[in-house]
Amino acid sequence: MIPSGSSLVSRIISHVKPEIFISNAFNPSSLLRIVDDTLTIGTTSHKLDRNVTVFGFGKATIGMYNSIEKLLGDHIVSSFLSVPCTSDLSKLETQPTMVKQAAMNNLPDDDAIEITTRMIEHARTLNSPDHICISLISGGGSALLTSPLVPLPDMLATIRLLVSQSASIHQLNIIRRYLDEVKAGGLLSHIQPATSLSLILSDIIGDDIRIIASGPTYHDEVCSSDVHFVLDELGIKMEQLPKSVQGFLGNATRGAAITCKIETNVTCPTTGIRVNSRYYNEDHAAYNVILGSNKLGLLKATEEVKALGYYPVILTDELYGEASILGSELVTLAFELVTGLHNNEYKILKNDVVAKARKEKNREKICLVLGGEPTVTINGNGLGGRCQELALAAAIKLSSCHDNRTQADVSLLATTTDGQDGPTPVCGVHVDMMTVLPGETVVAHSYLENNDSYNYFRTYGRQENLVVTGMSGTNVMDIFLVFVDKGDTEEVFPQTPN
């Protein structure tokens, strides 16, 4: 039996909580400082005098709001929060002006539209650059902040079509930016002339502020040609889209890129936060600050695997592509380190990732550490998520090594950081060479082909493989750990103390 990986995952997630990111960002040596009722962003200071509005939308909203409320206290005069349906509102330490649970299964809904409308209405009352509007942005923000320009059912049908074709979050948000009024700087248009400060936890590969939550506080022109390019990439034809969406795509552009006079990008050497500053005239400023991302999660994961006696190697924080293929390829790469024999048939793993792993082939115990967000092409009607799909594919591949395992032991842990992998109660899953036995591979393949990884683990007595942490209140993409032990090791994951 494989010991539970839940304690290991919980320890990793504890290091990427929003409270930690905000505490790190606001300190005397940072680009963000609050001293004597003055908020300083880079070299620009803003007086605090009961003149702050807070908007929050994303999976980390509650933790971010609690932290910023402690910093600003009575200077906050209004606050509107859009949080996932699964959020525990009792964790709010002070009551905001309005809070709404919305976006069941990370899809926009009427509740998300309602709270977004209230934010827009309030933003329009902020008519002075002396007022500061702070937006707390994190993963899930695209669904929780929404004002569709087409009927909601048509927006949902479009999203589901894109997801069924294995659209990446980049591709999905390019479409959302075109079909939603508050995306691509739309919210900022309502906030101005007030000063806008967005504090962002990135759940996007590359940390592109235009794509995180679909860029609501970064003015950016959206072209229909970008949408058509994504549709072509995914093999989606116009006639597959709802009629309203087809008609809307007849417009060449949506919105207009508002020209700023000055734009700067600065990374703080002490805290690592990244500040994008845009000045539209002498008074109007908009700041987008990346507080943290998957990189910190990977660094903290390395500390945990070191404690288990493994040498950690971070391969990439930009892992993407079809989850089932990646699961198989990660196992293939692990066994390269065991056998020393190169495999040159990788379809998704990039050459630099493979090369970095191969450099460590002489180590006895190694852990390959990767981050990112794979995709899943929906071919069946099963239940699962990208981490479970990747792990089941890895388990099937591992089963083919079962008879020849000698003393080598290889296992894989795939986990989200938000606590939910797909529409399931599972955070992630860990598998080894005994998870799928050789005589079970045909059945396991059938579950994989039906995108039914969750039910495979539950039905075939593999529930001990499932990692359940509950909703974490944060989101910095996924983390994947591949443990390789060339010696005689009984277990990879530590037993949870009684």
Coordinates of C-alpha atoms in Angstrom, one line a residue:
M1 CA 0.0 0.0 0.0
I2 CA 1.3 3.5 -0.9
P3 CA 1.2 5.8 2.1
S4 CA -1.0 8.9 1.8
G5 CA 0.6 11.9 0.1
S6 CA -1.9 14.3 1.6
S7 CA 0.4 15.5 4.3
L8 CA 3.2 16.2 1.8
V9 CA 0.9 18.1 -0.4
S10 CA -0.6 20.1 2.5
R11 CA 2.9 21.1 3.6
I12 CA 3.8 22.3 0.1
I13 CA 0.5 24.3 -0.3
S14 CA 1.1 25.9 3.1
H15 CA 4.0 27.8 1.6
V16 CA 2.0 29.3 -1.2
K17 CA -0.9 30.8 0.8
P18 CA -2.0 34.3 -0.1
E19 CA -1.2 35.6 3.4
I20 CA 2.5 34.7 2.9
F21 CA 2.7 36.4 -0.5
I22 CA 1.2 39.6 0.7
S23 CA 3.3 39.7 3.9
N24 CA 6.4 39.2 1.7
A25 CA 5.3 41.9 -0.7
F26 CA 4.6 44.7 1.8
N27 CA 7.8 45.4 3.8
P28 CA 10.2 48.2 4.2
S29 CA 12.7 46.8 1.6
S30 CA 10.0 46.1 -1.0
L31 CA 8.6 48.0 -3.9
L32 CA 5.3 48.0 -1.9
R33 CA 5.4 49.8 1.4
I34 CA 2.9 51.3 3.8
V35 CA 4.4 53.8 6.3
D36 CA 2.7 56.6 8.2
D37 CA -0.6 56.4 6.2
T38 CA 1.2 56.4 2.9
L39 CA 1.2 53.7 0.3
T40 CA 4.3 53.7 -1.8
I41 CA 4.5 51.7 -5.1
G42 CA 8.0 51.8 -6.5
T43 CA 8.9 55.5 -6.2
T44 CA 5.3 56.9 -6.3
S45 CA 3.5 57.6 -3.0
H46 CA -0.3 57.8 -2.4
K47 CA -1.8 59.2 0.7
L48 CA -4.1 56.9 2.7
D49 CA -7.1 58.7 4.2
R50 CA -10.2 56.4 4.2
N51 CA -10.0 56.4 0.4
V52 CA -9.5 52.7 -0.5
T53 CA -12.0 50.4 -2.3
V54 CA -11.2 46.7 -2.6
F55 CA -12.4 44.3 -5.3
G56 CA -11.6 40.6 -5.0
F57 CA -12.2 37.8 -7.4
G58 CA -10.5 34.4 -7.4
K59 CA -9.8 31.3 -5.4
A60 CA -7.4 33.2 -3.1
T61 CA -9.7 36.1 -2.5
I62 CA -10.6 35.5 1.2
G63 CA -6.9 35.1 2.3
M64 CA -5.8 38.1 0.3
Y65 CA -8.7 40.2 1.6
N66 CA -7.9 39.3 5.3
S67 CA -4.3 40.2 4.8
I68 CA -4.9 43.5 3.0
E69 CA -7.6 44.5 5.5
K70 CA -5.0 44.0 8.3
L71 CA -2.6 46.3 6.5
L72 CA -5.1 49.1 5.6
G73 CA -7.8 48.8 8.3
D74 CA -10.1 51.8 8.4
H75 CA -8.7 53.2 5.2
I76 CA -10.9 50.7 3.4
V77 CA -14.3 52.3 2.9
S78 CA -15.9 49.7 0.6
S79 CA -15.2 46.1 -0.6
F80 CA -16.8 43.7 -3.0
L81 CA -15.7 40.1 -3.2
S82 CA -16.5 37.3 -5.7
V83 CA -15.5 33.9 -4.3
P84 CA -15.9 30.3 -5.4
C85 CA -19.0 28.4 -4.3
T86 CA -16.9 26.2 -2.2
S87 CA -15.4 29.0 -0.1
D88 CA -15.9 29.1 3.6
L89 CA -17.2 32.6 4.3
S90 CA -16.6 32.1 8.1
K91 CA -12.9 32.6 7.3
L92 CA -13.5 36.2 6.5
E93 CA -12.2 38.1 9.5
T94 CA -14.2 41.3 8.7
Q95 CA -17.4 41.6 6.7
P96 CA -17.0 43.3 3.3
T97 CA -19.6 45.5 1.7
M98 CA -20.7 42.6 -0.4
V99 CA -19.5 39.1 -0.9
K100 CA -21.0 36.6 -3.3
Q101 CA -20.3 32.9 -3.8
A102 CA -20.3 32.1 -7.5
A103 CA -19.0 30.2 -10.5
M104 CA -19.9 26.6 -9.7
N105 CA -17.3 24.3 -11.2
N106 CA -15.3 27.3 -12.3
L107 CA -17.8 28.5 -14.8
P108 CA -19.4 31.9 -15.0
D109 CA -23.0 32.1 -13.7
D110 CA -25.7 34.6 -12.8
D111 CA -24.2 35.1 -9.3
A112 CA -20.8 36.0 -10.8
I113 CA -22.6 38.5 -13.2
E114 CA -24.5 40.0 -10.3
I115 CA -21.4 40.7 -8.1
T116 CA -19.5 42.0 -11.2
T117 CA -22.3 44.4 -12.0
R118 CA -22.1 45.8 -8.4
M119 CA -18.4 46.2 -8.8
I120 CA -18.8 48.1 -12.1
E121 CA -21.5 50.3 -10.6
H122 CA -19.3 51.2 -7.6
A123 CA -16.2 51.7 -9.7
R124 CA -18.0 54.4 -11.7
T125 CA -18.5 56.4 -8.5
L126 CA -14.7 56.6 -8.0
N127 CA -14.1 59.9 -9.7
S128 CA -10.8 61.0 -8.2
P129 CA -7.1 59.9 -8.7
D130 CA -6.8 60.3 -4.9
H131 CA -9.1 57.3 -4.5
I132 CA -7.2 53.9 -4.6
C133 CA -9.0 50.8 -6.0
I134 CA -7.2 47.6 -5.0
S135 CA -8.1 44.5 -7.0
L136 CA -7.2 41.2 -5.5
I137 CA -6.8 38.8 -8.5
S138 CA -6.1 35.0 -8.4
G139 CA -6.9 31.8 -10.3
G140 CA -10.5 31.4 -11.2
G141 CA -10.9 35.1 -11.6
S142 CA -12.1 34.8 -15.2
A143 CA -15.2 33.0 -14.1
L144 CA -15.8 35.0 -11.0
L145 CA -15.6 38.4 -12.6
T146 CA -17.7 38.4 -15.8
S147 CA -20.0 40.6 -17.8
P148 CA -20.6 38.6 -21.0
L149 CA -21.3 40.4 -24.3
V150 CA -23.2 37.4 -25.5
P151 CA -26.0 35.5 -23.7
L152 CA -24.6 33.5 -20.7
P153 CA -25.8 30.1 -22.1
D154 CA -23.9 30.9 -25.3
M155 CA -20.8 31.9 -23.4
L156 CA -21.0 28.6 -21.5
A157 CA -21.4 26.6 -24.6
T158 CA -18.4 28.2 -26.1
I159 CA -16.3 27.6 -23.1
R160 CA -17.3 23.9 -23.0
L161 CA -16.5 23.5 -26.7
L162 CA -13.0 25.0 -26.2
V163 CA -12.4 22.8 -23.1
S164 CA -13.5 19.7 -25.0
Q165 CA -10.9 20.4 -27.6
S166 CA -8.1 20.6 -25.0
A167 CA -7.8 24.4 -25.0
S168 CA -5.1 25.7 -22.8
I169 CA -5.9 28.5 -20.3
H170 CA -4.1 30.9 -22.6
Q171 CA -6.4 30.0 -25.5
L172 CA -9.5 30.0 -23.4
N173 CA -8.8 33.4 -22.0
I174 CA -8.1 34.9 -25.4
I175 CA -11.6 34.0 -26.3
R176 CA -13.0 35.2 -23.0
R177 CA -11.2 38.6 -23.4
Y178 CA -13.1 39.1 -26.6
L179 CA -16.5 38.0 -25.4
D180 CA -16.6 39.7 -22.0
E181 CA -16.9 43.4 -21.3
V182 CA -14.7 43.5 -18.1
K183 CA -11.8 41.6 -19.5
A184 CA -8.8 43.1 -21.4
G185 CA -8.8 46.2 -19.2
G186 CA -12.6 46.6 -19.1
L187 CA -12.8 46.8 -15.3
L188 CA -10.0 49.4 -15.3
S189 CA -12.0 51.5 -17.7
H190 CA -14.7 51.8 -15.0
I191 CA -12.2 52.3 -12.2
Q192 CA -10.4 55.3 -13.8
P193 CA -9.8 58.1 -13.0
A194 CA -9.2 56.5 -9.6
T195 CA -5.7 55.0 -9.0
S196 CA -5.8 51.2 -9.7
L197 CA -3.5 48.7 -7.9
S198 CA -3.9 45.1 -8.7
L199 CA -2.3 42.4 -6.5
I200 CA -2.0 39.2 -8.4
L201 CA -1.3 35.6 -7.7
S202 CA -0.5 34.0 -11.0
D203 CA -2.0 30.7 -12.2
I204 CA -0.8 31.2 -15.7
I205 CA 2.4 29.9 -17.4
G206 CA 4.6 32.9 -18.1
D207 CA 2.7 35.1 -15.7
D208 CA 1.2 37.2 -18.5
I209 CA -1.0 39.9 -16.8
R210 CA -3.1 40.1 -20.0
I211 CA -4.1 36.5 -19.5
I212 CA -4.3 36.1 -15.7
A213 CA -8.1 36.4 -15.0
S214 CA -8.2 37.6 -18.6
G215 CA -6.5 40.9 -17.8
P216 CA -9.3 43.0 -16.3
T217 CA -7.0 45.8 -15.1
Y218 CA -4.7 46.0 -18.1
H219 CA -5.9 47.9 -21.2
D220 CA -5.3 45.8 -24.3
E221 CA -7.0 45.8 -27.7
V222 CA -8.6 42.5 -28.5
C223 CA -8.7 41.5 -32.2
S224 CA -11.0 39.0 -33.8
S225 CA -8.0 37.7 -35.7
D226 CA -6.6 36.5 -32.4
V227 CA -9.8 34.6 -31.8
H228 CA -9.8 33.0 -35.2
F229 CA -6.2 32.0 -34.8
V230 CA -7.1 30.1 -31.6
L231 CA -10.2 28.5 -33.2
D232 CA -7.9 27.3 -36.1
E233 CA -5.4 25.9 -33.6
L234 CA -8.1 23.9 -31.9
G235 CA -9.8 22.8 -35.2
I236 CA -13.0 24.5 -34.3
K237 CA -15.2 25.7 -37.2
M238 CA -17.3 28.9 -37.0
E239 CA -20.5 26.9 -37.4
Q240 CA -19.8 25.0 -34.2
L241 CA -20.1 28.2 -32.2
P242 CA -23.4 29.6 -31.0
K243 CA -25.0 32.1 -33.4
S244 CA -24.5 35.1 -31.1
V245 CA -20.8 34.3 -30.9
Q246 CA -20.5 34.0 -34.6
G247 CA -22.2 37.3 -35.1
F248 CA -20.0 39.0 -32.5
L249 CA -16.8 37.7 -34.2
G250 CA -17.8 39.8 -37.2
N251 CA -16.3 42.8 -35.4
A252 CA -12.6 43.4 -36.2
T253 CA -11.8 44.5 -32.7
R254 CA -13.4 44.9 -29.3
G255 CA -12.7 48.0 -27.3
A256 CA -9.7 50.2 -27.9
A257 CA -6.2 50.1 -26.5
I258 CA -5.9 53.2 -24.3
T259 CA -2.5 54.7 -24.9
C260 CA -0.5 55.3 -21.8
K261 CA 2.3 57.9 -21.7
I262 CA 4.8 55.8 -19.6
E263 CA 5.0 52.0 -18.9
T264 CA 7.6 50.4 -16.7
N265 CA 8.3 46.9 -15.5
V266 CA 10.4 46.4 -12.4
T267 CA 11.3 43.3 -10.3
C268 CA 12.0 43.8 -6.7
P269 CA 15.5 42.3 -5.9
T270 CA 14.6 41.5 -2.3
T271 CA 11.0 40.1 -2.6
G272 CA 10.8 39.0 -6.2
I273 CA 7.5 40.8 -6.8
R274 CA 7.1 42.2 -10.3
V275 CA 5.5 45.6 -10.8
N276 CA 4.0 46.8 -14.0
S277 CA 3.2 50.5 -13.9
R278 CA 1.2 52.4 -16.5
Y279 CA 0.8 56.2 -16.3
Y280 CA -2.0 57.6 -18.5
N281 CA -1.3 61.3 -17.6
E282 CA 0.0 63.1 -14.5
D283 CA -2.8 61.8 -12.3
H284 CA -4.1 58.5 -13.7
A285 CA -2.0 55.5 -12.8
A286 CA -2.6 51.7 -13.0
Y287 CA -0.3 49.2 -11.3
N288 CA -0.4 45.4 -11.8
V289 CA 1.8 43.6 -9.3
I290 CA 2.6 39.9 -9.5
L291 CA 3.0 38.8 -5.9
G292 CA 3.8 35.1 -6.5
S293 CA 3.5 32.2 -8.9
N294 CA 4.2 28.5 -9.4
K295 CA 8.0 29.1 -9.0
L296 CA 7.7 29.5 -5.2
G297 CA 5.7 26.3 -5.0
L298 CA 8.4 24.4 -6.8
L299 CA 11.1 25.9 -4.5
K300 CA 9.2 24.8 -1.4
A301 CA 8.5 21.4 -2.9
T302 CA 12.3 20.9 -3.2
E303 CA 12.7 21.6 0.5
E304 CA 10.1 18.9 1.3
V305 CA 11.7 16.2 -0.9
K306 CA 15.1 17.0 0.4
A307 CA 13.8 16.1 3.9
L308 CA 12.7 12.7 2.4
G309 CA 16.3 12.0 1.3
Y310 CA 15.9 12.8 -2.4
Y311 CA 18.0 15.2 -4.5
P312 CA 15.5 17.6 -6.1
V313 CA 15.9 19.0 -9.6
I314 CA 13.5 21.6 -10.9
L315 CA 13.0 20.9 -14.6
T316 CA 10.4 23.5 -15.5
D317 CA 7.5 25.7 -14.3
E318 CA 6.0 25.7 -17.8
L319 CA 4.7 22.1 -18.2
Y320 CA 1.8 22.0 -20.6
G321 CA 0.2 19.7 -23.2
E322 CA -2.0 16.6 -23.2
A323 CA -2.0 15.2 -19.6
S324 CA -2.2 11.5 -20.6
I325 CA 0.9 11.8 -22.9
L326 CA 2.8 13.8 -20.3
G327 CA 2.1 11.1 -17.7
S328 CA 3.6 8.4 -19.8
E329 CA 6.6 10.6 -20.9
L330 CA 7.5 11.5 -17.3
V331 CA 7.7 7.8 -16.4
T332 CA 9.8 7.2 -19.6
L333 CA 12.2 10.0 -18.5
A334 CA 12.4 8.5 -15.0
F335 CA 13.5 5.2 -16.3
E336 CA 16.1 6.8 -18.5
L337 CA 17.7 7.8 -15.2
V338 CA 17.5 4.1 -14.0
T339 CA 18.8 2.4 -17.1
G340 CA 21.0 5.1 -18.6
L341 CA 19.4 4.4 -22.0
H342 CA 18.1 7.5 -23.9
N343 CA 14.6 7.6 -25.4
N344 CA 14.3 10.0 -28.3
E345 CA 10.5 9.8 -28.9
Y346 CA 9.2 12.5 -26.6
K347 CA 6.2 14.3 -28.1
I348 CA 5.6 16.9 -25.5
L349 CA 8.5 17.1 -23.1
K350 CA 10.9 19.8 -24.3
N351 CA 14.5 19.0 -25.2
D352 CA 15.9 21.3 -22.4
V353 CA 13.7 19.6 -19.8
V354 CA 14.9 16.2 -20.9
A355 CA 18.5 17.3 -21.0
K356 CA 18.3 18.8 -17.5
A357 CA 17.1 15.5 -16.1
R358 CA 19.7 13.5 -17.9
K359 CA 22.5 15.5 -16.2
E360 CA 21.5 13.9 -12.9
K361 CA 21.5 10.3 -14.1
N362 CA 24.3 9.2 -11.7
R363 CA 22.4 10.1 -8.6
E364 CA 20.9 7.2 -6.6
K365 CA 17.8 9.1 -5.3
I366 CA 16.4 11.9 -7.3
C367 CA 13.1 13.8 -7.5
L368 CA 12.1 15.5 -10.7
V369 CA 10.1 18.7 -9.9
L370 CA 7.9 20.3 -12.4
G371 CA 5.1 22.9 -12.5
G372 CA 2.5 24.0 -15.0
E373 CA -0.9 23.2 -16.2
P374 CA -1.5 20.3 -18.6
T375 CA -4.7 20.0 -20.6
V376 CA -7.2 17.2 -21.3
T377 CA -9.0 16.4 -24.5
I378 CA -12.5 15.3 -23.6
N379 CA -13.3 12.0 -25.5
G380 CA -15.6 10.4 -23.0
N381 CA -18.1 11.2 -20.3
G382 CA -16.1 10.1 -17.2
L383 CA -15.1 12.1 -14.1
G384 CA -11.6 13.3 -13.3
G385 CA -9.2 16.2 -13.6
R386 CA -5.9 16.9 -15.4
C387 CA -3.7 15.7 -12.5
Q388 CA -5.7 12.4 -12.1
E389 CA -5.6 11.8 -15.9
L390 CA -1.8 12.4 -15.9
A391 CA -1.3 10.1 -13.0
L392 CA -3.4 7.3 -14.4
A393 CA -1.5 7.4 -17.6
A394 CA 1.7 7.3 -15.6
A395 CA 0.5 4.4 -13.5
I396 CA -0.3 2.4 -16.7
K397 CA 3.2 3.1 -18.0
L398 CA 4.7 2.1 -14.6
S399 CA 2.8 -1.2 -14.7
S400 CA 4.7 -2.2 -17.8
C401 CA 7.9 -1.9 -15.8
H402 CA 6.6 -4.0 -13.0
D403 CA 8.2 -7.3 -14.0
N404 CA 11.6 -5.7 -14.6
R405 CA 11.7 -3.4 -11.6
T406 CA 14.8 -5.0 -10.1
Q407 CA 15.6 -2.7 -7.1
A408 CA 14.4 0.5 -8.8
D409 CA 11.4 2.3 -7.4
V410 CA 9.7 5.0 -9.3
S411 CA 6.5 6.9 -8.3
L412 CA 4.7 10.1 -9.2
L413 CA 2.7 12.7 -7.4
A414 CA 0.5 15.0 -9.4
T415 CA -1.4 17.7 -7.5
T416 CA -3.2 21.0 -7.9
T417 CA -2.5 23.8 -5.5
D418 CA -6.1 25.0 -5.2
G419 CA -7.4 21.7 -3.6
Q420 CA -9.7 20.6 -6.4
D421 CA -8.7 18.6 -9.5
G422 CA -11.6 19.0 -12.0
P423 CA -15.1 18.6 -10.7
T424 CA -14.0 16.1 -8.0
P425 CA -13.2 16.4 -4.3
V426 CA -9.6 15.3 -5.0
C427 CA -6.6 17.6 -4.9
G428 CA -4.3 15.2 -6.7
V429 CA -3.1 11.6 -6.8
H430 CA 0.1 9.6 -6.3
V431 CA 0.9 6.4 -8.0
D432 CA 3.7 3.8 -8.1
M433 CA 4.6 0.6 -9.9
M434 CA 1.9 -1.4 -8.0
T435 CA -1.0 1.0 -8.6
V436 CA -2.0 -0.7 -11.9
L437 CA -1.0 -4.3 -11.9
P438 CA 0.0 -5.9 -15.3
G439 CA -3.3 -7.8 -15.6
E440 CA -5.3 -4.5 -15.1
T441 CA -3.8 -2.4 -17.8
V442 CA -6.7 -3.1 -20.3
V443 CA -9.3 -1.9 -17.8
A444 CA -7.2 1.1 -16.8
H445 CA -6.8 2.1 -20.4
S446 CA -10.6 2.0 -20.9
Y447 CA -11.1 4.3 -17.9
L448 CA -8.4 6.6 -19.3
E449 CA -10.0 6.7 -22.7
N450 CA -13.3 7.7 -21.1
N451 CA -11.6 10.5 -19.1
D452 CA -12.7 8.6 -15.9
S453 CA -9.6 8.6 -13.8
Y454 CA -11.4 9.5 -10.6
N455 CA -13.7 6.5 -10.8
Y456 CA -10.9 4.2 -11.7
F457 CA -9.1 5.0 -8.5
R458 CA -12.3 4.7 -6.5
T459 CA -13.6 1.5 -8.2
Y460 CA -10.5 -0.5 -8.2
G461 CA -9.6 -0.1 -4.5
R462 CA -7.0 2.6 -5.2
Q463 CA -8.7 5.3 -3.1
E464 CA -5.5 5.4 -1.0
N465 CA -3.8 6.9 -4.0
L466 CA -6.1 9.9 -4.0
V467 CA -4.9 13.1 -2.2
V468 CA -7.6 15.0 -0.5
T469 CA -6.8 18.3 1.3
G470 CA -10.0 20.4 0.9
M471 CA -10.0 23.7 -0.8
S472 CA -6.7 25.4 -0.2
G473 CA -7.6 29.1 -0.6
T474 CA -4.8 29.6 -3.1
N475 CA -3.9 28.7 -6.7
V476 CA -0.5 28.7 -8.4
M477 CA -1.1 26.0 -11.0
D478 CA -0.1 22.4 -10.6
I479 CA 3.0 20.6 -9.1
F480 CA 4.4 17.3 -10.3
L481 CA 7.0 15.2 -8.4
V482 CA 8.6 12.1 -10.0
F483 CA 10.6 10.1 -7.4
V484 CA 13.3 7.8 -8.6
D485 CA 15.1 5.5 -6.2
K486 CA 17.6 3.1 -7.9
G487 CA 18.2 1.2 -4.6
D488 CA 15.9 -0.9 -2.5
T489 CA 13.4 1.5 -1.0
E490 CA 10.2 0.4 0.6
E491 CA 8.3 3.7 0.2
V492 CA 8.6 7.1 -1.3
F493 CA 6.1 9.0 0.8
P494 CA 6.5 9.2 4.6
Q495 CA 3.8 7.7 6.8
T496 CA 1.6 10.3 8.5
P497 CA 2.3 10.2 12.2
N498 CA -0.5 8.9 14.3

